[in-house]
Short mmCIF file of C-alpha atoms in Angstrom, two decimals:
data_model
loop_
_atom_site.label_atom_id
_atom_site.label_comp_id
_atom_site.label_asym_id
_atom_site.label_seq_id
_atom_site.Cartn_x
_atom_site.Cartn_y
_atom_site.Cartn_z
CA UNK F 1 -13.47 8.34 9.32
CA UNK F 2 -10.18 9.90 8.21
CA UNK F 3 -9.14 10.54 4.61
CA UNK F 4 -6.90 7.50 4.21
CA UNK F 5 -9.53 5.12 5.58
CA UNK F 6 -12.09 6.65 3.22
CA UNK F 7 -9.68 6.26 0.28
CA UNK F 8 -8.97 2.63 1.24
CA UNK F 9 -12.65 1.71 1.51
CA UNK F 10 -13.58 3.51 -1.73
CA UNK F 11 -10.70 1.83 -3.59
CA UNK F 12 -11.77 -1.61 -2.37
CA UNK F 13 -15.36 -0.81 -3.34
CA UNK F 14 -14.35 0.24 -6.88
CA UNK F 15 -12.16 -2.86 -7.21
CA UNK F 16 -14.87 -5.24 -6.04
CA UNK F 17 -17.66 -3.61 -8.06
CA UNK F 18 -15.76 -3.57 -11.37
CA UNK F 19 -14.51 -7.13 -10.88
CA UNK F 20 -18.02 -8.39 -10.04
CA UNK F 21 -19.72 -6.61 -12.95
CA UNK F 22 -17.21 -8.09 -15.41
CA UNK F 23 -18.11 -11.55 -14.14
CA UNK F 24 -21.84 -11.04 -13.72
CA UNK F 25 -22.94 -9.11 -16.82
CA UNK F 26 -21.90 -11.62 -19.49
CA UNK F 27 -23.56 -14.45 -17.59
CA UNK F 28 -26.75 -12.58 -16.63
CA UNK F 29 -27.41 -10.12 -19.44
CA UNK F 30 -25.28 -10.83 -22.45
CA UNK F 31 -26.75 -13.78 -24.34
CA UNK F 32 -25.60 -12.92 -27.87
CA UNK F 33 -22.43 -14.33 -29.32
CA UNK F 34 -19.55 -12.03 -30.19
CA UNK F 35 -19.12 -11.97 -33.97
CA UNK F 36 -16.01 -9.85 -34.46
CA UNK F 37 -13.00 -12.07 -35.02
CA UNK F 38 -10.67 -9.29 -33.93
CA UNK F 39 -12.57 -8.84 -30.64
CA UNK F 40 -12.53 -12.59 -29.97
CA UNK F 41 -8.81 -12.82 -30.70
CA UNK F 42 -8.11 -9.74 -28.61
CA UNK F 43 -10.00 -11.23 -25.63
CA UNK F 44 -8.21 -14.53 -26.14
CA UNK F 45 -4.77 -12.89 -25.78
CA UNK F 46 -5.58 -10.49 -22.93
CA UNK F 47 -4.90 -12.88 -20.00
CA UNK F 48 -1.45 -13.80 -21.30
CA UNK F 49 -0.53 -10.17 -22.00
CA UNK F 50 -1.70 -9.15 -18.51
CA UNK F 51 0.10 -11.91 -16.62
CA UNK F 52 3.31 -11.39 -18.59
CA UNK F 53 3.31 -7.61 -18.04
CA UNK F 54 2.59 -8.08 -14.33
CA UNK F 55 5.39 -10.64 -13.97
CA UNK F 56 8.18 -8.90 -15.88
CA UNK F 57 10.04 -6.95 -14.58
CA UNK F 58 8.26 -6.98 -11.15
CA UNK F 59 9.28 -10.58 -10.40
CA UNK F 60 12.95 -9.59 -10.16
CA UNK F 61 12.28 -7.42 -7.11
CA UNK F 62 9.62 -9.71 -5.63
CA UNK F 63 11.93 -10.76 -2.77
CA UNK F 64 13.12 -7.18 -2.10
CA UNK F 65 15.32 -4.68 -3.93
CA UNK F 66 18.79 -5.33 -2.44
CA UNK F 67 21.34 -7.05 -4.70
CA UNK F 68 21.01 -10.29 -2.70
CA UNK F 69 17.20 -10.14 -2.97
CA UNK F 70 17.42 -9.64 -6.74
CA UNK F 71 19.67 -12.72 -6.99
CA UNK F 72 17.13 -14.70 -4.91
CA UNK F 73 14.27 -13.45 -7.11
CA UNK F 74 16.15 -14.40 -10.28
CA UNK F 75 16.80 -17.90 -8.89
CA UNK F 76 13.08 -18.28 -8.13
CA UNK F 77 12.13 -16.90 -11.56
CA UNK F 78 14.47 -19.32 -13.37
CA UNK F 79 13.11 -22.25 -11.35
CA UNK F 80 9.53 -21.27 -12.19
CA UNK F 81 10.36 -21.00 -15.91
CA UNK F 82 12.05 -24.42 -16.00
CA UNK F 83 9.29 -26.20 -14.07
CA UNK F 84 6.57 -24.52 -16.16
CA UNK F 85 8.27 -25.76 -19.31
CA UNK F 86 8.08 -29.23 -17.76
CA UNK F 87 4.33 -28.50 -17.32
CA UNK F 88 4.29 -28.88 -13.53
CA UNK F 89 1.14 -27.66 -11.73
CA UNK F 90 0.56 -24.16 -10.35
CA UNK F 91 1.17 -25.16 -6.73
CA UNK F 92 4.42 -27.04 -7.49
CA UNK F 93 5.80 -24.18 -9.56
CA UNK F 94 4.86 -21.49 -7.01
CA UNK F 95 6.27 -23.35 -4.00
CA UNK F 96 9.46 -24.44 -5.84
CA UNK F 97 10.09 -20.83 -6.85
CA UNK F 98 9.84 -19.85 -3.15
CA UNK F 99 12.18 -22.71 -2.20
CA UNK F 100 14.76 -21.67 -4.80
CA UNK F 101 14.58 -18.03 -3.70
CA UNK F 102 15.02 -19.08 -0.06
CA UNK F 103 17.99 -21.35 -0.93
CA UNK F 104 19.64 -18.57 -2.96
CA UNK F 105 19.18 -16.22 0.01
CA UNK F 106 20.88 -18.75 2.33
CA UNK F 107 23.78 -19.20 -0.12
CA UNK F 108 24.41 -15.48 -0.69
CA UNK F 109 24.14 -14.88 3.08
CA UNK F 110 26.63 -17.68 3.78
CA UNK F 111 29.09 -16.36 1.18
CA UNK F 112 28.97 -12.88 2.72
CA UNK F 113 29.77 -14.29 6.16
CA UNK F 114 32.66 -16.39 4.75
CA UNK A 1 -28.65 -35.80 -20.15
CA UNK A 2 -30.79 -35.32 -17.03
CA UNK A 3 -29.26 -38.40 -15.39
CA UNK A 4 -25.75 -37.10 -16.08
CA UNK A 5 -26.71 -33.70 -14.69
CA UNK A 6 -28.04 -35.45 -11.58
CA UNK A 7 -24.51 -36.61 -10.77
CA UNK A 8 -23.20 -33.05 -10.70
CA UNK A 9 -24.22 -32.63 -7.06
CA UNK A 10 -23.17 -30.03 -4.53
CA UNK A 11 -20.95 -32.68 -2.93
CA UNK A 12 -19.18 -33.45 -6.21
CA UNK A 13 -18.62 -29.72 -6.59
CA UNK A 14 -17.01 -29.60 -3.14
CA UNK A 15 -14.72 -32.54 -4.02
CA UNK A 16 -13.68 -31.02 -7.35
CA UNK A 17 -13.02 -27.69 -5.62
CA UNK A 18 -10.64 -29.06 -2.98
CA UNK A 19 -7.45 -29.15 -5.12
CA UNK A 20 -8.18 -25.60 -6.30
CA UNK A 21 -8.71 -24.53 -2.68
CA UNK A 22 -5.36 -25.97 -1.57
CA UNK A 23 -3.57 -24.06 -4.33
CA UNK A 24 -5.37 -20.87 -3.35
CA UNK A 25 -4.35 -21.28 0.30
CA UNK A 26 -0.65 -20.81 -0.43
CA UNK A 27 -1.13 -17.99 -2.91
CA UNK A 28 -3.57 -16.07 -0.72
CA UNK A 29 -1.23 -16.52 2.26
CA UNK A 30 1.51 -14.68 0.35
CA UNK A 31 -1.04 -12.12 -0.83
CA UNK A 32 -1.85 -11.39 2.84
CA UNK A 33 1.85 -10.99 3.68
CA UNK A 34 2.48 -8.78 0.63
CA UNK A 35 -0.54 -6.54 1.32
CA UNK A 36 0.43 -5.94 4.96
CA UNK A 37 4.05 -5.39 3.87
CA UNK A 38 2.78 -2.59 1.61
CA UNK A 39 1.04 -0.92 4.55
CA UNK A 40 -2.50 -2.22 3.91
CA UNK A 41 -4.28 -3.03 7.22
CA UNK A 42 -4.92 -6.79 7.73
CA UNK A 43 -8.69 -6.26 7.86
CA UNK A 44 -8.59 -4.46 4.49
CA UNK A 45 -6.51 -7.27 2.95
CA UNK A 46 -9.07 -9.84 4.13
CA UNK A 47 -11.93 -7.65 2.85
CA UNK A 48 -10.23 -7.41 -0.57
CA UNK A 49 -9.97 -11.21 -0.81
CA UNK A 50 -13.56 -11.73 0.34
CA UNK A 51 -14.97 -9.25 -2.19
CA UNK A 52 -12.70 -9.92 -5.18
CA UNK A 53 -11.58 -13.58 -5.31
CA UNK A 54 -8.95 -13.00 -7.98
CA UNK A 55 -5.14 -13.11 -7.83
CA UNK A 56 -3.81 -10.83 -10.56
CA UNK A 57 -6.46 -8.15 -10.02
CA UNK A 58 -5.88 -8.07 -6.26
CA UNK A 59 -2.09 -7.82 -6.57
CA UNK A 60 -2.52 -4.94 -9.01
CA UNK A 61 -5.18 -3.43 -6.75
CA UNK A 62 -2.91 -3.27 -3.68
CA UNK A 63 -0.11 -1.86 -5.85
CA UNK A 64 -2.43 0.95 -6.92
CA UNK A 65 -3.68 1.57 -3.36
CA UNK A 66 -0.10 1.58 -1.98
CA UNK A 67 0.88 4.14 -4.66
CA UNK A 68 -2.21 6.25 -3.89
CA UNK A 69 -3.61 5.80 -7.41
CA UNK A 70 -6.98 7.23 -8.46
CA UNK A 71 -10.34 5.45 -8.62
CA UNK A 72 -10.48 5.65 -12.41
CA UNK A 73 -7.04 4.08 -12.70
CA UNK A 74 -8.25 1.35 -10.34
CA UNK A 75 -11.43 0.75 -12.32
CA UNK A 76 -9.60 0.64 -15.68
CA UNK A 77 -6.86 -1.66 -14.36
CA UNK A 78 -9.42 -4.10 -12.92
CA UNK A 79 -11.42 -3.93 -16.16
CA UNK A 80 -8.42 -4.87 -18.32
CA UNK A 81 -6.89 -7.43 -15.95
CA UNK A 82 -10.19 -9.17 -15.27
CA UNK A 83 -11.61 -8.89 -18.79
CA UNK A 84 -10.84 -12.57 -19.27
CA UNK A 85 -13.70 -13.38 -16.86
CA UNK A 86 -16.16 -11.82 -19.30
CA UNK A 87 -14.93 -14.19 -21.98
CA UNK A 88 -15.19 -17.11 -19.55
CA UNK A 89 -18.70 -15.98 -18.58
CA UNK A 90 -19.79 -15.94 -22.23
CA UNK A 91 -18.27 -19.37 -22.75
CA UNK A 92 -19.81 -20.76 -19.54
CA UNK A 93 -23.27 -19.37 -20.35
CA UNK A 94 -23.48 -21.91 -23.19
CA UNK A 95 -23.01 -24.78 -20.72
CA UNK A 96 -25.55 -23.99 -17.98
CA UNK A 97 -28.58 -26.27 -17.53
CA UNK A 98 -32.22 -25.16 -17.42
CA UNK A 99 -32.27 -24.76 -13.61
CA UNK A 100 -29.85 -21.89 -14.05
CA UNK A 101 -32.20 -18.91 -13.76
CA UNK A 102 -31.25 -15.25 -13.52
CA UNK A 103 -30.86 -15.28 -9.71
CA UNK A 104 -28.43 -18.21 -9.85
CA UNK A 105 -26.48 -16.49 -12.62
CA UNK A 106 -26.24 -13.26 -10.62
CA UNK A 107 -25.03 -15.05 -7.47
CA UNK A 108 -22.71 -17.72 -8.87
CA UNK A 109 -20.96 -15.47 -11.40
CA UNK A 110 -19.11 -13.99 -8.41
CA UNK A 111 -17.13 -17.23 -8.18
CA UNK A 112 -15.76 -17.40 -11.74
CA UNK A 113 -11.96 -17.69 -11.55
CA UNK A 114 -9.47 -19.18 -14.04
CA UNK A 115 -9.33 -22.49 -12.18
CA UNK A 116 -13.05 -22.77 -11.33
CA UNK A 117 -13.94 -21.94 -14.92
CA UNK A 118 -11.48 -24.56 -16.19
CA UNK A 119 -12.97 -27.32 -13.99
CA UNK A 120 -16.60 -26.32 -14.68
CA UNK A 121 -16.18 -26.14 -18.44
CA UNK A 122 -14.37 -29.49 -18.40
CA UNK A 123 -17.60 -31.26 -17.31
CA UNK A 124 -19.32 -33.33 -19.99
CA UNK A 125 -22.89 -32.57 -18.87
CA UNK A 126 -24.57 -29.18 -18.58
CA UNK A 127 -23.93 -27.56 -15.23
CA UNK A 128 -26.64 -27.16 -12.57
CA UNK A 129 -26.38 -24.30 -10.03
CA UNK A 130 -25.73 -26.63 -7.05
CA UNK A 131 -22.57 -28.04 -8.66
CA UNK A 132 -21.28 -24.53 -9.31
CA UNK A 133 -21.96 -23.51 -5.68
CA UNK A 134 -20.15 -26.64 -4.46
CA UNK A 135 -17.19 -25.89 -6.70
CA UNK A 136 -16.92 -22.30 -5.44
CA UNK A 137 -17.36 -23.01 -1.70
CA UNK A 138 -13.94 -24.35 -0.64
CA UNK A 139 -11.78 -22.14 -2.91
CA UNK A 140 -13.65 -19.09 -1.54
CA UNK A 141 -13.21 -20.12 2.11
CA UNK A 142 -9.53 -21.03 1.64
CA UNK A 143 -8.82 -17.83 -0.31
CA UNK A 144 -10.20 -15.72 2.56
CA UNK A 145 -8.61 -17.89 5.29
CA UNK A 146 -5.20 -17.92 3.61
CA UNK A 147 -5.27 -14.13 3.27
CA UNK A 148 -6.20 -13.75 6.94
CA UNK A 149 -3.41 -16.13 8.00
CA UNK A 150 -0.83 -14.31 5.87
CA UNK A 151 -1.99 -10.86 6.95
CA UNK A 152 -2.18 -11.64 10.68
CA UNK A 153 0.54 -14.27 11.16
CA UNK A 154 2.90 -13.50 8.29
CA UNK A 155 4.84 -11.04 10.40
CA UNK A 156 5.96 -13.77 12.83
CA UNK A 157 7.75 -15.65 10.02
CA UNK A 158 11.48 -14.94 9.67
CA UNK A 159 12.11 -12.12 7.21
CA UNK A 160 14.00 -14.38 4.79
CA UNK A 161 10.99 -16.71 4.49
CA UNK A 162 8.59 -13.77 4.05
CA UNK A 163 10.82 -12.44 1.27
CA UNK A 164 11.03 -15.83 -0.47
CA UNK A 165 7.21 -16.21 -0.35
CA UNK A 166 6.86 -12.93 -2.25
CA UNK A 167 7.66 -14.77 -5.48
CA UNK A 168 4.85 -17.36 -5.12
CA UNK A 169 2.22 -15.40 -6.99
CA UNK A 170 4.57 -14.74 -9.91
CA UNK A 171 5.40 -18.45 -9.98
CA UNK A 172 1.69 -19.10 -10.43
CA UNK A 173 1.42 -16.52 -13.24
CA UNK A 174 4.41 -18.12 -15.01
CA UNK A 175 2.84 -21.57 -14.65
CA UNK A 176 -0.34 -20.26 -16.29
CA UNK A 177 1.41 -18.61 -19.27
CA UNK A 178 4.20 -21.00 -20.27
CA UNK A 179 2.39 -24.30 -20.99
CA UNK A 180 -0.01 -22.73 -23.57
CA UNK A 181 2.85 -20.56 -24.94
CA UNK A 182 4.75 -23.77 -25.78
CA UNK A 183 1.89 -24.80 -28.06
CA UNK A 184 0.82 -21.45 -29.51
CA UNK A 185 3.21 -19.07 -31.27
CA UNK A 186 0.62 -16.31 -30.87
CA UNK A 187 0.57 -16.64 -27.07
CA UNK A 188 4.38 -16.86 -26.97
CA UNK A 189 4.84 -13.65 -28.98
CA UNK A 190 2.10 -11.80 -27.11
CA UNK A 191 3.69 -12.75 -23.76
CA UNK A 192 7.21 -11.77 -24.91
CA UNK A 193 6.01 -8.52 -26.48
CA UNK A 194 4.05 -7.61 -23.36
CA UNK A 195 7.06 -8.35 -21.13
CA UNK A 196 9.25 -6.15 -23.35
CA UNK A 197 6.72 -3.29 -23.27
CA UNK A 198 6.39 -3.61 -19.51
CA UNK A 199 10.19 -3.49 -19.06
CA UNK A 200 10.49 -0.43 -21.30
CA UNK A 201 7.73 1.32 -19.35
CA UNK A 202 9.37 0.37 -16.03
CA UNK A 203 12.60 1.96 -17.33
CA UNK A 204 10.83 5.12 -18.53
CA UNK A 205 8.90 5.43 -15.25
CA UNK A 206 12.17 6.26 -13.49
CA UNK A 207 11.94 9.62 -15.28
CA UNK A 208 8.22 10.28 -15.70
CA UNK A 209 5.44 8.96 -13.48
CA UNK A 210 3.69 5.93 -14.93
CA UNK A 211 1.97 3.88 -12.24
CA UNK A 212 1.95 0.09 -12.47
CA UNK A 213 -1.83 0.08 -13.03
CA UNK A 214 -1.52 2.27 -16.12
CA UNK A 215 1.47 0.23 -17.29
CA UNK A 216 -0.48 -3.05 -17.19
CA UNK A 217 -3.38 -1.46 -19.10
CA UNK A 218 -1.05 -0.13 -21.83
CA UNK A 219 0.87 -3.41 -22.17
CA UNK A 220 -2.25 -5.59 -22.20
CA UNK A 221 -4.13 -3.52 -24.79
CA UNK A 222 -1.15 -3.14 -27.15
CA UNK A 223 0.13 -6.71 -26.84
CA UNK A 224 -3.33 -8.31 -27.16
CA UNK A 225 -4.13 -6.12 -30.20
CA UNK A 226 -0.75 -7.11 -31.66
CA UNK A 227 -1.66 -10.78 -31.17
CA UNK A 228 -5.13 -10.34 -32.66
CA UNK A 229 -3.68 -8.55 -35.71
CA UNK A 230 -0.72 -10.81 -36.42
CA UNK A 231 -1.67 -14.19 -34.91
CA UNK A 232 -5.43 -14.57 -35.42
CA UNK A 233 -6.80 -17.93 -34.25
CA UNK A 234 -9.44 -19.78 -36.23
CA UNK A 235 -12.98 -19.36 -34.85
CA UNK A 236 -13.06 -22.82 -33.27
CA UNK A 237 -9.79 -22.25 -31.45
CA UNK A 238 -10.85 -19.06 -29.73
CA UNK A 239 -11.92 -20.32 -26.35
CA UNK A 240 -11.28 -19.08 -22.87
CA UNK A 241 -9.69 -22.22 -21.47
CA UNK A 242 -6.23 -21.98 -20.06
#
């Protein structure tokens, strides 16, 4: 086994183990209720902070890092924001964002040719 | 109560899990494409999906692997990103019926995701293990299958379609954050503050090395603490539902 394969397997192992323990321990071991209001509030906000930090600014280069790809990404991002405000489901929002990014790519490509 | 619990069969779990599974198929397909695009072997991408079953954590995980990040960075990033599952586990533990012994808890906790948690905790009756296993079955199979399809077949798609699919997972994240942010000022400010921090760190990381795993940890801890300090919810409102 070479070094990079070892690194890959160890990384996946660490990922899987940590993720599983976070899910398993509260259900299996932890039976007490959390009392600290600050801890409860902190836990309540974590998912939103995580998803927001992962999305911005990474979403703007999600279709690539050329100027055209950034325009496509921005079109997809805007579409996702608008549809989420309209409270559309996860699948609708995700696929519409892809559609908008693809359409923007076609348009910028067409303009370059013309 | 026992009659109501009787209706929460394995089959009902399967039925309730189907819409979740269909959503996972498209997202895991793009995860497979993205992972292979980053130089992760298809088999490793499939293994990640089969052992993790989580979107945000996996995307961050392949970012860290692609950047050659350390094991401690990986462990901390997964801890922070997936911490919400601990909250969901605590919440769910109050709703399990008396057939839910330790073995069932140890096995079925593997399948807690945002969507599966939301459907399970939406049930009126207490949850028996068989319903939970039914609910997890199809999303798990589709998550693994979608990843395999994306990793193995993604390369035959035209490059423009591959590129456009790269935004799918972010679309899903946005669709999770915005509806509750419309109703809660706390969530709105936490999300905006976290996005600002993340952008500042992305700018700074052009000059000094800050990997994306570390960045997410910093943003999440600071923004969530900011929310807890300035926008505390009342006890009854602090729940893990999304």
